[in-house]
mmCIF file of C-alpha atoms and ligand atoms in Angstrom:
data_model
loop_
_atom_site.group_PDB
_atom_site.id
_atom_site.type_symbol
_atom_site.label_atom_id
_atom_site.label_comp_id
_atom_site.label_asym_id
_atom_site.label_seq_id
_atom_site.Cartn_x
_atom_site.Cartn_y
_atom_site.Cartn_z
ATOM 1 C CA UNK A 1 19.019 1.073 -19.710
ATOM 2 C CA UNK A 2 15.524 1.169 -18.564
ATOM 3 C CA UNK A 3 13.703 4.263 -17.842
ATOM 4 C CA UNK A 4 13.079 3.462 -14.670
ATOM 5 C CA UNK A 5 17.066 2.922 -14.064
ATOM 6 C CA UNK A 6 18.216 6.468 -13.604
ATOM 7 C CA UNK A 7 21.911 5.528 -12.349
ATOM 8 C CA UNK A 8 21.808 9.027 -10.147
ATOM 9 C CA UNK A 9 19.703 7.425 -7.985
ATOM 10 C CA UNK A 10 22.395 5.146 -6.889
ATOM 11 C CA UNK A 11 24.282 6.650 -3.687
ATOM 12 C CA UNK A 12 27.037 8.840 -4.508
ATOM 13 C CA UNK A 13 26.031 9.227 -8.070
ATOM 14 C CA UNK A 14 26.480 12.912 -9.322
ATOM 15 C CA UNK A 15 25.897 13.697 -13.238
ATOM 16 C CA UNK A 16 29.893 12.861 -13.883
ATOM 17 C CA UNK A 17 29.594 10.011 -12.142
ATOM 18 C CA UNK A 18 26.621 8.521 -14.112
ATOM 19 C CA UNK A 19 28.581 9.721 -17.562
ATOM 20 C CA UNK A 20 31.472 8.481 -16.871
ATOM 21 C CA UNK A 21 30.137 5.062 -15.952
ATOM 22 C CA UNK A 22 27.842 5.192 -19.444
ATOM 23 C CA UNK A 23 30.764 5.916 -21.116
ATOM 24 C CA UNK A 24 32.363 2.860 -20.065
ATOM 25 C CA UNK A 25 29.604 0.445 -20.702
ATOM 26 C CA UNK A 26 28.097 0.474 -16.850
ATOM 27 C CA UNK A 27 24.973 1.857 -18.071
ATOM 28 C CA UNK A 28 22.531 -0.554 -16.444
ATOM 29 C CA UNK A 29 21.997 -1.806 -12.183
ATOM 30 C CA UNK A 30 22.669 -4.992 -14.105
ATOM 31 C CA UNK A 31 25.539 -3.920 -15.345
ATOM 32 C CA UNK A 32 26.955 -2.287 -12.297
ATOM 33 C CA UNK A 33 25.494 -5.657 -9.738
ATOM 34 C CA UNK A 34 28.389 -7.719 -11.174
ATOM 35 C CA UNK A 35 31.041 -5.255 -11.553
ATOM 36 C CA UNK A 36 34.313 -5.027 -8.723
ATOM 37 C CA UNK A 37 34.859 -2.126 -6.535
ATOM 38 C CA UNK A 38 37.968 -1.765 -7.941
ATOM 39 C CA UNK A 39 36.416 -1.851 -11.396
ATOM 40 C CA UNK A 40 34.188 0.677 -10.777
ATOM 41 C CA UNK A 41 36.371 2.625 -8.561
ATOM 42 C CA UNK A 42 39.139 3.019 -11.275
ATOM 43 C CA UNK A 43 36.669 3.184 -14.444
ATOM 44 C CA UNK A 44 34.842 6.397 -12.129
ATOM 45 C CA UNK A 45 37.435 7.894 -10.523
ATOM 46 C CA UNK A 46 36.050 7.516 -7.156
ATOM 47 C CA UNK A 47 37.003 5.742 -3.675
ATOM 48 C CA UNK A 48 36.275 1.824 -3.522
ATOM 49 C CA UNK A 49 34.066 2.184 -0.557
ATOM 50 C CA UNK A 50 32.204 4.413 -2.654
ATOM 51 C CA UNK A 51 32.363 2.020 -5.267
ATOM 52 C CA UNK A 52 31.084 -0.968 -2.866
ATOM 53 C CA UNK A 53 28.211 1.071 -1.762
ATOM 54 C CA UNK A 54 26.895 1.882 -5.254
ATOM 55 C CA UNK A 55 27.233 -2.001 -6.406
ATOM 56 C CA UNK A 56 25.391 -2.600 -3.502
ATOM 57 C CA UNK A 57 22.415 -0.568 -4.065
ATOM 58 C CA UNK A 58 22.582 -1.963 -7.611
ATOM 59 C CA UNK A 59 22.663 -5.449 -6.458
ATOM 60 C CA UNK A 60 19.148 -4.487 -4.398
ATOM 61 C CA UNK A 61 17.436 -2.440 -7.385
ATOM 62 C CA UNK A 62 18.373 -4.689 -10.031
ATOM 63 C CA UNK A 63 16.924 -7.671 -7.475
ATOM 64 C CA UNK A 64 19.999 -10.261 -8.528
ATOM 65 C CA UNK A 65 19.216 -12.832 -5.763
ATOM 66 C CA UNK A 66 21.637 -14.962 -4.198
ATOM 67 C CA UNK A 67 21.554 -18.923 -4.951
ATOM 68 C CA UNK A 68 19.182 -20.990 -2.635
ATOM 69 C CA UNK A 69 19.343 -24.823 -1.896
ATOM 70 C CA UNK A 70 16.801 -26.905 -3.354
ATOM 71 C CA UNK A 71 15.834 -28.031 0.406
ATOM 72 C CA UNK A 72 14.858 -24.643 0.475
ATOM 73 C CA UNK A 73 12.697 -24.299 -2.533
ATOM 74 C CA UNK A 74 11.503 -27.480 -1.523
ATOM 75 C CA UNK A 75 10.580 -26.565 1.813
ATOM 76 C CA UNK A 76 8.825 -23.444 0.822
ATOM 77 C CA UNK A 77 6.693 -25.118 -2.236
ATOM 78 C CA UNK A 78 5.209 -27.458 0.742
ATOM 79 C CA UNK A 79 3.864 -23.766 2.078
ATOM 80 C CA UNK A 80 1.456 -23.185 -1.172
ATOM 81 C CA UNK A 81 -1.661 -22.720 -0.235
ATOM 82 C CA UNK A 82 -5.066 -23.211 -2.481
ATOM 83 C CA UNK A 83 -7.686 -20.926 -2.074
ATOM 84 C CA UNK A 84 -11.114 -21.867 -2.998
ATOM 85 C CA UNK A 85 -13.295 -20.190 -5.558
ATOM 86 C CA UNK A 86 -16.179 -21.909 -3.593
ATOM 87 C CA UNK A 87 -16.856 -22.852 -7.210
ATOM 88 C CA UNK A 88 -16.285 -27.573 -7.240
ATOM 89 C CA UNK A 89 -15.779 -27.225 -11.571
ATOM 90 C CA UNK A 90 -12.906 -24.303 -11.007
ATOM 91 C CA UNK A 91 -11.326 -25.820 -7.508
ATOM 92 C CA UNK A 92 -11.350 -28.939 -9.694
ATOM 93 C CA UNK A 93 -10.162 -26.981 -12.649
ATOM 94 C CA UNK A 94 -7.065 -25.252 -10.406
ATOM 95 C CA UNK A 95 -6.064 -28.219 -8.799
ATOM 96 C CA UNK A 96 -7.868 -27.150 -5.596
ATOM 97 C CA UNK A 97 -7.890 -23.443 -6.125
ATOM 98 C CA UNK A 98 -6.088 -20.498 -6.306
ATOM 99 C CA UNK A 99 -2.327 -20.787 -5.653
ATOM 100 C CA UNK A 100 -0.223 -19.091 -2.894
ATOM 101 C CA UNK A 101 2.946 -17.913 -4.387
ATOM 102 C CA UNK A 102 1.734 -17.368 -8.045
ATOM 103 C CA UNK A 103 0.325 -14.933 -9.841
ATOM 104 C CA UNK A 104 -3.269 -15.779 -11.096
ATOM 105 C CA UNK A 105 -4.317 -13.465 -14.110
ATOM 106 C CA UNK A 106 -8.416 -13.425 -14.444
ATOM 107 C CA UNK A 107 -9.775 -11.696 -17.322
ATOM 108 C CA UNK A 108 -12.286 -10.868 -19.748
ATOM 109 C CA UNK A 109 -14.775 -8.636 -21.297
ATOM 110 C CA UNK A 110 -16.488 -5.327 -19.036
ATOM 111 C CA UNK A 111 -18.972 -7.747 -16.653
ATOM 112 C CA UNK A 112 -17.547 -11.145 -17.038
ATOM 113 C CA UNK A 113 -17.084 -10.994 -13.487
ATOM 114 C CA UNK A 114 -13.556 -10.572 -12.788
ATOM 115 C CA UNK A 115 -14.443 -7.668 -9.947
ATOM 116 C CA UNK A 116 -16.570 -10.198 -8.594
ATOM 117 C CA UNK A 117 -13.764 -12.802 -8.573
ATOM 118 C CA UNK A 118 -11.424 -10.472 -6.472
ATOM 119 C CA UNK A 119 -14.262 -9.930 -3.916
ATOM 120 C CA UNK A 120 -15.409 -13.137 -3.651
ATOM 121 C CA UNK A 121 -11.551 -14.253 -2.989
ATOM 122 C CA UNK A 122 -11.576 -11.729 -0.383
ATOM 123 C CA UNK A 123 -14.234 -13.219 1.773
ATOM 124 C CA UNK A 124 -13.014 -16.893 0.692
ATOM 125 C CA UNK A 125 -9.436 -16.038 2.061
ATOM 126 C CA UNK A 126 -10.483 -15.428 5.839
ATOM 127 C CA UNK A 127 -12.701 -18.702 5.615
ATOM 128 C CA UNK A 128 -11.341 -21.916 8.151
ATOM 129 C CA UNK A 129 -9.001 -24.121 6.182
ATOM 130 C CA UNK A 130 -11.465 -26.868 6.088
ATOM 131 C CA UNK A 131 -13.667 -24.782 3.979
ATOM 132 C CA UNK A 132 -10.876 -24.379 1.124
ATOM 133 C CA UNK A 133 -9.837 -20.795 2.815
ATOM 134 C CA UNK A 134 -6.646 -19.573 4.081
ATOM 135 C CA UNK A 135 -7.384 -18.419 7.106
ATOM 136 C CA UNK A 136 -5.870 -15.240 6.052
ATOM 137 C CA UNK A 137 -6.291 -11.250 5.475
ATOM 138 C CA UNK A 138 -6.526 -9.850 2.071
ATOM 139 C CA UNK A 139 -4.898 -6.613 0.403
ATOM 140 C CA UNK A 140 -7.083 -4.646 -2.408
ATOM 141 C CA UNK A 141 -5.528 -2.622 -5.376
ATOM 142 C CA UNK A 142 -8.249 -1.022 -6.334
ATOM 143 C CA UNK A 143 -7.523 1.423 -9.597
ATOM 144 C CA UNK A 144 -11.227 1.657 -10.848
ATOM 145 C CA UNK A 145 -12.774 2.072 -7.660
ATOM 146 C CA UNK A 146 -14.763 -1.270 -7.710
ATOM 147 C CA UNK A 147 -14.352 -2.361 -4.455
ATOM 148 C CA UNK A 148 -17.605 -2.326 -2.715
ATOM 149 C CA UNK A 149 -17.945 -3.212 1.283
ATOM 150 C CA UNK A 150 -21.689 -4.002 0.880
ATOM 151 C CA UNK A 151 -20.738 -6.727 -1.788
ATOM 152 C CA UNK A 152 -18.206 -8.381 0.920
ATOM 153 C CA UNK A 153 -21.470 -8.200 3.371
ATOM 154 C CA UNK A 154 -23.564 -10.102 0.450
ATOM 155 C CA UNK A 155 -20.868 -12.789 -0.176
ATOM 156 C CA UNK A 156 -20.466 -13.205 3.622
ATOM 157 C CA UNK A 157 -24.027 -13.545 3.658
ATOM 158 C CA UNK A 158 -24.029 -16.271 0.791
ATOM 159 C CA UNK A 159 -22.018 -18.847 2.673
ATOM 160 C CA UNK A 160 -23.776 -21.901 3.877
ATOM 161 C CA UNK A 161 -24.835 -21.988 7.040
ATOM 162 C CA UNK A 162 -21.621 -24.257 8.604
ATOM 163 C CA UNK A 163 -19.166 -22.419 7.026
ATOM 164 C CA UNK A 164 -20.590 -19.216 8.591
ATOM 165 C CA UNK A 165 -20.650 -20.727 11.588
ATOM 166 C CA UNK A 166 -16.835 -22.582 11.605
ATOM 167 C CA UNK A 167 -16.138 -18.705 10.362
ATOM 168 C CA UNK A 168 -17.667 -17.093 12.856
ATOM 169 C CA UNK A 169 -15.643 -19.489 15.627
ATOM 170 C CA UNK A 170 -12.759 -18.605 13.736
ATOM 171 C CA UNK A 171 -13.239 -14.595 14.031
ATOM 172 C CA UNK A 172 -13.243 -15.086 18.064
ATOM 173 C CA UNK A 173 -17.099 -13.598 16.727
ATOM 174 C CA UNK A 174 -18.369 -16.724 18.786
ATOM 175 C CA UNK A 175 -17.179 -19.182 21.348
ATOM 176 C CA UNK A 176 -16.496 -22.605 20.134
ATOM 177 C CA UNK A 177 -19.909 -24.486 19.910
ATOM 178 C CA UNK A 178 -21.810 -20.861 20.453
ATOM 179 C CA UNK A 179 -22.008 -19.922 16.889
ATOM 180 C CA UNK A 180 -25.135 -19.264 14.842
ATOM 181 C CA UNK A 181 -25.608 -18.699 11.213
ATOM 182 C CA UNK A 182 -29.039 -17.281 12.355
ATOM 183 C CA UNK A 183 -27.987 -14.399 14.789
ATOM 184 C CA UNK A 184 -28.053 -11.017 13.373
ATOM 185 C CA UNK A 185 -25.411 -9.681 16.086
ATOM 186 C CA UNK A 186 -23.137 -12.176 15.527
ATOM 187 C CA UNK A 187 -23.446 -11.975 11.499
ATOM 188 C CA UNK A 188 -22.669 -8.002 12.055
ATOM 189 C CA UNK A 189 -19.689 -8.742 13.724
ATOM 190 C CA UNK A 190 -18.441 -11.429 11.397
ATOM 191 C CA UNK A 191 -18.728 -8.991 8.346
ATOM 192 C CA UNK A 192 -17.255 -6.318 10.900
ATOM 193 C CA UNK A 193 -14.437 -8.080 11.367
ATOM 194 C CA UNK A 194 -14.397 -9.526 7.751
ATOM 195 C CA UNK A 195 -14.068 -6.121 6.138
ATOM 196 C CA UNK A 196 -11.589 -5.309 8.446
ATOM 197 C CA UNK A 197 -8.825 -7.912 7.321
ATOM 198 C CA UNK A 198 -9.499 -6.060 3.418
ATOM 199 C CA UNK A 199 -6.865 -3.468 3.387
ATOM 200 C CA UNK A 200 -7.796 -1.571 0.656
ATOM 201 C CA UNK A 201 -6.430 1.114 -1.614
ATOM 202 C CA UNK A 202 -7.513 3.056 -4.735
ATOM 203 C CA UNK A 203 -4.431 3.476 -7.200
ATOM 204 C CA UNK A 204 -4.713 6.754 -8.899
ATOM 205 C CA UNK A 205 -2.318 6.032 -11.188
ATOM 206 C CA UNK A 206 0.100 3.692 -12.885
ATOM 207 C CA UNK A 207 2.689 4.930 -10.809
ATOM 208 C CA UNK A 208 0.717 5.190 -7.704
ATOM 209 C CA UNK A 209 -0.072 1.315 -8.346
ATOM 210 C CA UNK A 210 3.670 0.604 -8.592
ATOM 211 C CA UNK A 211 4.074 2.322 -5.161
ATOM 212 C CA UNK A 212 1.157 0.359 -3.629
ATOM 213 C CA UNK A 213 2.379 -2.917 -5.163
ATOM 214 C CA UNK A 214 5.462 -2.005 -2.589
ATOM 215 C CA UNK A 215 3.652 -1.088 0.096
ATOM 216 C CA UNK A 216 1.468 -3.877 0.256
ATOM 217 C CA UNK A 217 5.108 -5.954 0.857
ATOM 218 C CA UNK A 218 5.345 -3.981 3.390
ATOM 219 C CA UNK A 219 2.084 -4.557 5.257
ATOM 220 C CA UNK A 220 2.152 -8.488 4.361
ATOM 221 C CA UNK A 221 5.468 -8.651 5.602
ATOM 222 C CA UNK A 222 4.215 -7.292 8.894
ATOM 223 C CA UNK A 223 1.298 -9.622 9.176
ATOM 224 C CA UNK A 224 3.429 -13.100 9.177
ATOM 225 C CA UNK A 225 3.595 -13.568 12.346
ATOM 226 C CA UNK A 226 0.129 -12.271 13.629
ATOM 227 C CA UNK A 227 -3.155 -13.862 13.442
ATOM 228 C CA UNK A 228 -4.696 -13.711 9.816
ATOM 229 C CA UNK A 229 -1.411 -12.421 7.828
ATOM 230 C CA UNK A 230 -1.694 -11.286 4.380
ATOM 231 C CA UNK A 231 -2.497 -14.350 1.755
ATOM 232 C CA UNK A 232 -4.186 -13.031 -1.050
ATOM 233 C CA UNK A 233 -3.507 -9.745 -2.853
ATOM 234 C CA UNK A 234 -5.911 -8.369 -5.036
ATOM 235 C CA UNK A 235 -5.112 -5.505 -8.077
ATOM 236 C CA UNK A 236 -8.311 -4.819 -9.995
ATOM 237 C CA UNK A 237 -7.463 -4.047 -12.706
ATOM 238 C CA UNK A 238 -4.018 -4.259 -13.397
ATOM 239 C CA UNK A 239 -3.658 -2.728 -16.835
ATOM 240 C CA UNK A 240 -6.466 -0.266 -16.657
ATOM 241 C CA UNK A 241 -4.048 2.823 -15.539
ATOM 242 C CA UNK A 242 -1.216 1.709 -18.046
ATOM 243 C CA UNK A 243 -3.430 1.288 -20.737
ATOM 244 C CA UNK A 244 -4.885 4.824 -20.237
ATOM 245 C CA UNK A 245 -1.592 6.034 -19.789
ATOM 246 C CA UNK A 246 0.420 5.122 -22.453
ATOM 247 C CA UNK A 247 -1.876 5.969 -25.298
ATOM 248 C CA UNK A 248 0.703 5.857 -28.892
ATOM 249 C CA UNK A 249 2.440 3.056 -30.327
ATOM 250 C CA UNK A 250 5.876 4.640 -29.558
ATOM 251 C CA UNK A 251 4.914 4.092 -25.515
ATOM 252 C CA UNK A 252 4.166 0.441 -25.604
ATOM 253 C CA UNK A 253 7.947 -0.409 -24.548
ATOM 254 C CA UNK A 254 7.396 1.966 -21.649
ATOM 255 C CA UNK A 255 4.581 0.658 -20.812
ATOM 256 C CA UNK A 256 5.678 -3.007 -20.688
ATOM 257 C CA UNK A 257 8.788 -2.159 -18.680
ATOM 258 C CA UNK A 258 6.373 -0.568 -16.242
ATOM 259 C CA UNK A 259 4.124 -3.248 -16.561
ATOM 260 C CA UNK A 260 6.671 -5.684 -15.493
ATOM 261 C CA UNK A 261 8.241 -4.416 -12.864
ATOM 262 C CA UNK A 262 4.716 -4.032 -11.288
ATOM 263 C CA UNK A 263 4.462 -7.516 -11.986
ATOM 264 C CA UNK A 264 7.745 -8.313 -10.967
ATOM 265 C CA UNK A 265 6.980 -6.439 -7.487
ATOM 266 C CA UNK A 266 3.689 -8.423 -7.008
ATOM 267 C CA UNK A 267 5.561 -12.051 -7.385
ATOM 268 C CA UNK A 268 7.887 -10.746 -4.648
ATOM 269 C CA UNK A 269 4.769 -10.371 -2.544
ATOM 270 C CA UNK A 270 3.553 -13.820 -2.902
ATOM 271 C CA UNK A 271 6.766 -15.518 -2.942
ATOM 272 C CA UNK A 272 7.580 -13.649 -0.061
ATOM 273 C CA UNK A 273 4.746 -13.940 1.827
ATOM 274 C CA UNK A 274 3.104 -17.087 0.824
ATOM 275 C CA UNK A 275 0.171 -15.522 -0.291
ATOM 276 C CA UNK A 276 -2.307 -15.591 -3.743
ATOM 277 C CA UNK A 277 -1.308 -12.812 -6.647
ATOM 278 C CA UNK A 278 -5.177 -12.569 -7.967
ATOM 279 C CA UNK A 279 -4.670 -9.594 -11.100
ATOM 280 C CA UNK A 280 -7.082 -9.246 -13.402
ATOM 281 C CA UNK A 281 -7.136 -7.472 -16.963
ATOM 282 C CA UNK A 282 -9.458 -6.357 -19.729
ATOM 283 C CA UNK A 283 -9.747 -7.847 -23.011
ATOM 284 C CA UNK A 284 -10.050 -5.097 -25.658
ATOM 285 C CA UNK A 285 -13.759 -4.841 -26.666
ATOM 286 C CA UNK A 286 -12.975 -3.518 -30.104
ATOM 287 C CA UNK A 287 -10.377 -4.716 -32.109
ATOM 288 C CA UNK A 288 -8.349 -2.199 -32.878
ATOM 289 C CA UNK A 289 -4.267 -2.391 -34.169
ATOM 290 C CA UNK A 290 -2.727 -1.371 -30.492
ATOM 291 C CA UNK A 291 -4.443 -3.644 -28.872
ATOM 292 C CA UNK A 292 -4.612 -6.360 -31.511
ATOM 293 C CA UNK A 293 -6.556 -9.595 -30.760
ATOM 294 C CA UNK A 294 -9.943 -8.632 -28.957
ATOM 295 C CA UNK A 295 -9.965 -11.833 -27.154
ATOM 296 C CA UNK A 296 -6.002 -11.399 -26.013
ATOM 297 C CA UNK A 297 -5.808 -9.938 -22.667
ATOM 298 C CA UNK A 298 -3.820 -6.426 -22.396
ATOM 299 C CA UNK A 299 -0.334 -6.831 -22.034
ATOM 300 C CA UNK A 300 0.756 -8.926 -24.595
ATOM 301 C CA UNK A 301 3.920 -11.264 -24.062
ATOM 302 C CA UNK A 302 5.091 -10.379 -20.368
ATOM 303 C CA UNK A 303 2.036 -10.711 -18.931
ATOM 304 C CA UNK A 304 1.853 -14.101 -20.190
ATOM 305 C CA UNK A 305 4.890 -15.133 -19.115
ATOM 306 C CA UNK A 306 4.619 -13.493 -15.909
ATOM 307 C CA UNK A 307 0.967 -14.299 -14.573
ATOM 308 C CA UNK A 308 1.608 -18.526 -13.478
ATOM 309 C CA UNK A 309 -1.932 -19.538 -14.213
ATOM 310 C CA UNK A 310 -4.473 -17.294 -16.756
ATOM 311 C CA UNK A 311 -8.401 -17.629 -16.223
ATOM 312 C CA UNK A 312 -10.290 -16.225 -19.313
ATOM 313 C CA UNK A 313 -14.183 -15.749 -17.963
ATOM 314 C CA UNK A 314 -16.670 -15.155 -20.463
ATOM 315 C CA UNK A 315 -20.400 -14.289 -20.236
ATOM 316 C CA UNK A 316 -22.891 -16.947 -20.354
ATOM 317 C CA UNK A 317 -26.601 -16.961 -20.127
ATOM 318 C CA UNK A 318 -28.219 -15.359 -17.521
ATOM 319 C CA UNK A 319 -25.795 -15.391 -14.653
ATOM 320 C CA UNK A 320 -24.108 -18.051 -16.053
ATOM 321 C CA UNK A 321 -20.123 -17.654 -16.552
ATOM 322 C CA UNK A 322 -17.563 -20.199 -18.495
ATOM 323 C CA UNK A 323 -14.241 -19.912 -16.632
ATOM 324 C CA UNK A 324 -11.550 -21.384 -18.571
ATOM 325 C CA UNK A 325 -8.162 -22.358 -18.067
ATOM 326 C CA UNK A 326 -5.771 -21.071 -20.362
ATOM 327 C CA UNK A 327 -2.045 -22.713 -20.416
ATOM 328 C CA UNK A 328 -1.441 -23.310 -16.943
ATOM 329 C CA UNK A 329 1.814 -25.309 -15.733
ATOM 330 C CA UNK A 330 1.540 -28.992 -15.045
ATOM 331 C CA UNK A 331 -2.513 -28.581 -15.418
ATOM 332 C CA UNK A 332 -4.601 -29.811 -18.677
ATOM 333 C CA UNK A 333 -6.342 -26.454 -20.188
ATOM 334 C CA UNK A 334 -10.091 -27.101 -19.383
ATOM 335 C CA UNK A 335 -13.517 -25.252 -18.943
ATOM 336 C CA UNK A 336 -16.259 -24.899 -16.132
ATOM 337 C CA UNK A 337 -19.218 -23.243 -15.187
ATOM 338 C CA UNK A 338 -20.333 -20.732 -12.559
ATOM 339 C CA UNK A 339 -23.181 -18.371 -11.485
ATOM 340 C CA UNK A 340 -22.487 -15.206 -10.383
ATOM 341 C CA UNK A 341 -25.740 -14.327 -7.822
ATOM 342 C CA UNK A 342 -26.137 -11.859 -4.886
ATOM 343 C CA UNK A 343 -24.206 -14.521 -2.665
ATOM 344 C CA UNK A 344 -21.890 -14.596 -4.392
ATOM 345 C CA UNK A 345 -20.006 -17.096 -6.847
ATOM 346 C CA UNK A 346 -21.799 -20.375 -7.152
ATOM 347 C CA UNK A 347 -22.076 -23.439 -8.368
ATOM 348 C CA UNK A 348 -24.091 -23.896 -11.370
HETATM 349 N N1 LIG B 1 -25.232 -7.979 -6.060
HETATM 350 C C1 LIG B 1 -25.201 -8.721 -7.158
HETATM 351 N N2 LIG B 1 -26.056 -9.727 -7.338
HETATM 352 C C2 LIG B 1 -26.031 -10.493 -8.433
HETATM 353 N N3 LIG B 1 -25.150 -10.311 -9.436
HETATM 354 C C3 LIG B 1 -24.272 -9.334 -9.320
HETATM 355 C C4 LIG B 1 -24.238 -8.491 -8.191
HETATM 356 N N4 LIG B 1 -23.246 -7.603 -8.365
HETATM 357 C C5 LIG B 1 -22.700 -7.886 -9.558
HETATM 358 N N5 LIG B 1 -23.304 -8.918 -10.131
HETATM 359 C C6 LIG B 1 -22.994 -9.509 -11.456
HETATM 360 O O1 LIG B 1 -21.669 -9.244 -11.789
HETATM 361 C C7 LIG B 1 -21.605 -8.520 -13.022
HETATM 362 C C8 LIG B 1 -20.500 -7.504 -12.947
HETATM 363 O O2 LIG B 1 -19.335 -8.207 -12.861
HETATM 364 P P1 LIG B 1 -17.962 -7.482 -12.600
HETATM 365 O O3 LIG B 1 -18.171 -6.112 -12.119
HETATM 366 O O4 LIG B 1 -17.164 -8.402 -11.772
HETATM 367 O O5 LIG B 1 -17.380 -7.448 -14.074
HETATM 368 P P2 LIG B 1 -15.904 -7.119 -14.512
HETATM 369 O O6 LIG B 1 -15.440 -8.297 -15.275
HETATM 370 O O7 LIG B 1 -15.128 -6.704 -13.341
HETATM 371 O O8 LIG B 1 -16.150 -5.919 -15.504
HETATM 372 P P3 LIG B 1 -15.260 -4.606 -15.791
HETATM 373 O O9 LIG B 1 -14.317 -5.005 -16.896
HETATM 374 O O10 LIG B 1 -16.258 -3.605 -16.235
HETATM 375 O O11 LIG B 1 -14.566 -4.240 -14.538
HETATM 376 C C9 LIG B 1 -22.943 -7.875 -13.174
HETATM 377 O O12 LIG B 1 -23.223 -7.713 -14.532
HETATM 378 C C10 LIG B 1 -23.862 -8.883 -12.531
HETATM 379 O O13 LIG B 1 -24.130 -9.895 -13.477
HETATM 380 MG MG1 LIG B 2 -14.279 -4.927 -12.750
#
């Protein structure tokens, strides 16, 4: 049984209860998802209603979906969305961008640029489809307090002139045909209204992330059906609380089942939702034996297997970044090049 699986917190569950259901080998959610009421009822001594009602809060926690048709996978893979990096050599790179319903993992070294990434994303998110946005909002788990409004107002700024413009039109900033690239009151009110579709929040802690990660299904949930819902959810960074956290060797299975079920709550979000998983994670800068490989991201196995497409940025010249791709599904591992400037992310 997990840590996290604490079979009191089933309804109905008393200590007896709980022991007695150990004792008989029902001593995960799993476990209890797939058991009968009568089963349970005779293995626990209690009522089959009873019994019901705890297999059914099982069946939630433990997340054992029912069966869909293929018409209906089908029908919601034609929903993915790509986001653009407003980078041509990554779009090209990602197939056309970032991925709705996937979890994109972006990392690197301290000021490779995956902070910028997640802003940049932000902004690129709310932009007209025609411009390789998703006409969307954006959510922001923040757990080292990097998000920065006045860096959303610069990569606003940075946009060429049209897009602005198509942007603006989009807002309701401007009337159709009215809008202008060049008008201060109308810029102010596009990065008014810009920052406003950012909901942001700082994680304190690992835990605190977890809860965010299900609040923000919460508020994209809520957004479907209104005018810029949720598309793109942000965590920056995702390992940096659970690798302070769990510190000695003997906590790295803890810290993987907490990683994943963070993870696991995140893909619920974009599958959801139909909206962009962005995460992005350090790679350790010395190589020491817990960590292991300096140029491995943090996380080891489950975040590989978990994050759908990997983007390892490394520091270039200057302003220059490489941003590879590293084993993505159904898309040849390659390599291209970026600038990261005050506008923004560019092309080199
Ligand atoms: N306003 C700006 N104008 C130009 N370049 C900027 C600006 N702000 C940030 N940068 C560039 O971005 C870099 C920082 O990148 P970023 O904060 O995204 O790194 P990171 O990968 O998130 O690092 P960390 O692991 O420390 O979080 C700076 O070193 C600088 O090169
Ligand atoms: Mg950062």
């Amino acid at each position: 049984m997990s840590a996290s699986e604490d079979l009191e917190d089933l309804p109905g569950v008393g200590p007896a209860t709980a022991e007695k259901l150990k004792e008989n080998g029902f001593d995960s959610y799993q476990g209890i998802a797939v058991a009968s009421p009568g089963e349970l009822s005779n293995t626990a001594d209690i009522g089959e209603s009873s019994a019901a009602d705890i297999i059914n809060a099982a069946r939630d926690a433990a997340d054992i979906g029912g069966f869909e048709t293929g018409a209906t996978v089908l029908e919601r893979r034609e929903q993915i969305g790509k986001l653009t990096w407003g980078v041509d050599e990554v779009d090209d790179l990602l197939g056309g961008g970032v991925e709705t319903q996937s979890i994109t993992e972006v990392y690197g070294e301290f000021g490779a640029g995956k902070s910028q990434v997640t802003h940049q994303l932000a902004v690129n998110v709310q932009l007209p489809a025609e411009h390789g946005g998703l006409e969307g909002s954006a959510i922001f788990i923040d757990s080292e307090d990097t998000f920065r409004p006045e860096r959303i107002e610069q990569m606003v700024e940075g946009q060429d002139d049209e897009v602005l413009e198509d942007t603006m039109e989009l807002h309701g900033v401007a009337e159709e045909g009215e809008a202008d690239a060049t008008d201060e009151a109308m810029f102010d009110a596009l990065v008014e209204s810009v920052l406003d579709k950012i909901h942001v929040a700082k994680a304190f802690n690992s835990n605190h992330q977890i809860l965010l990660a299900e609040k923000a299904q919460e508020i994209a949930s809520e957004t479907q059906e209104e005018e810029f819902p949720v598309r793109l959810l942000a965590v920056d960074s995702l390992t940096a609380h659970f690798r302070a956290e769990y510190v000695g060797r003997g906590e790295l299975a803890e810290r993987q089942q907490k990683l994943n079920k963070h993870l696991h709550d995140l893909m619920r979000v974009g599958d959801l939702n139909n909206t962009a998983v962005v995460v992005t994670n350090q790679v350790a800068s010395n190589p020491d034996s817990f960590f292991g490989d300096p140029t491995q991201p943090i996380g080891g196995n489950i975040l590989g297997h978990t994050s759908t497409f990997r983007i390892y940025l490394r520091k270039s010249k200057g302003d220059k970044r490489i941003v590879k791709l590293v084993d993505a599904p159904n898309l040849p591992d390659g390599e291209g090049v970026m600038r990261v400037e005050e506008g923004g992310l560019m092309n080199e």
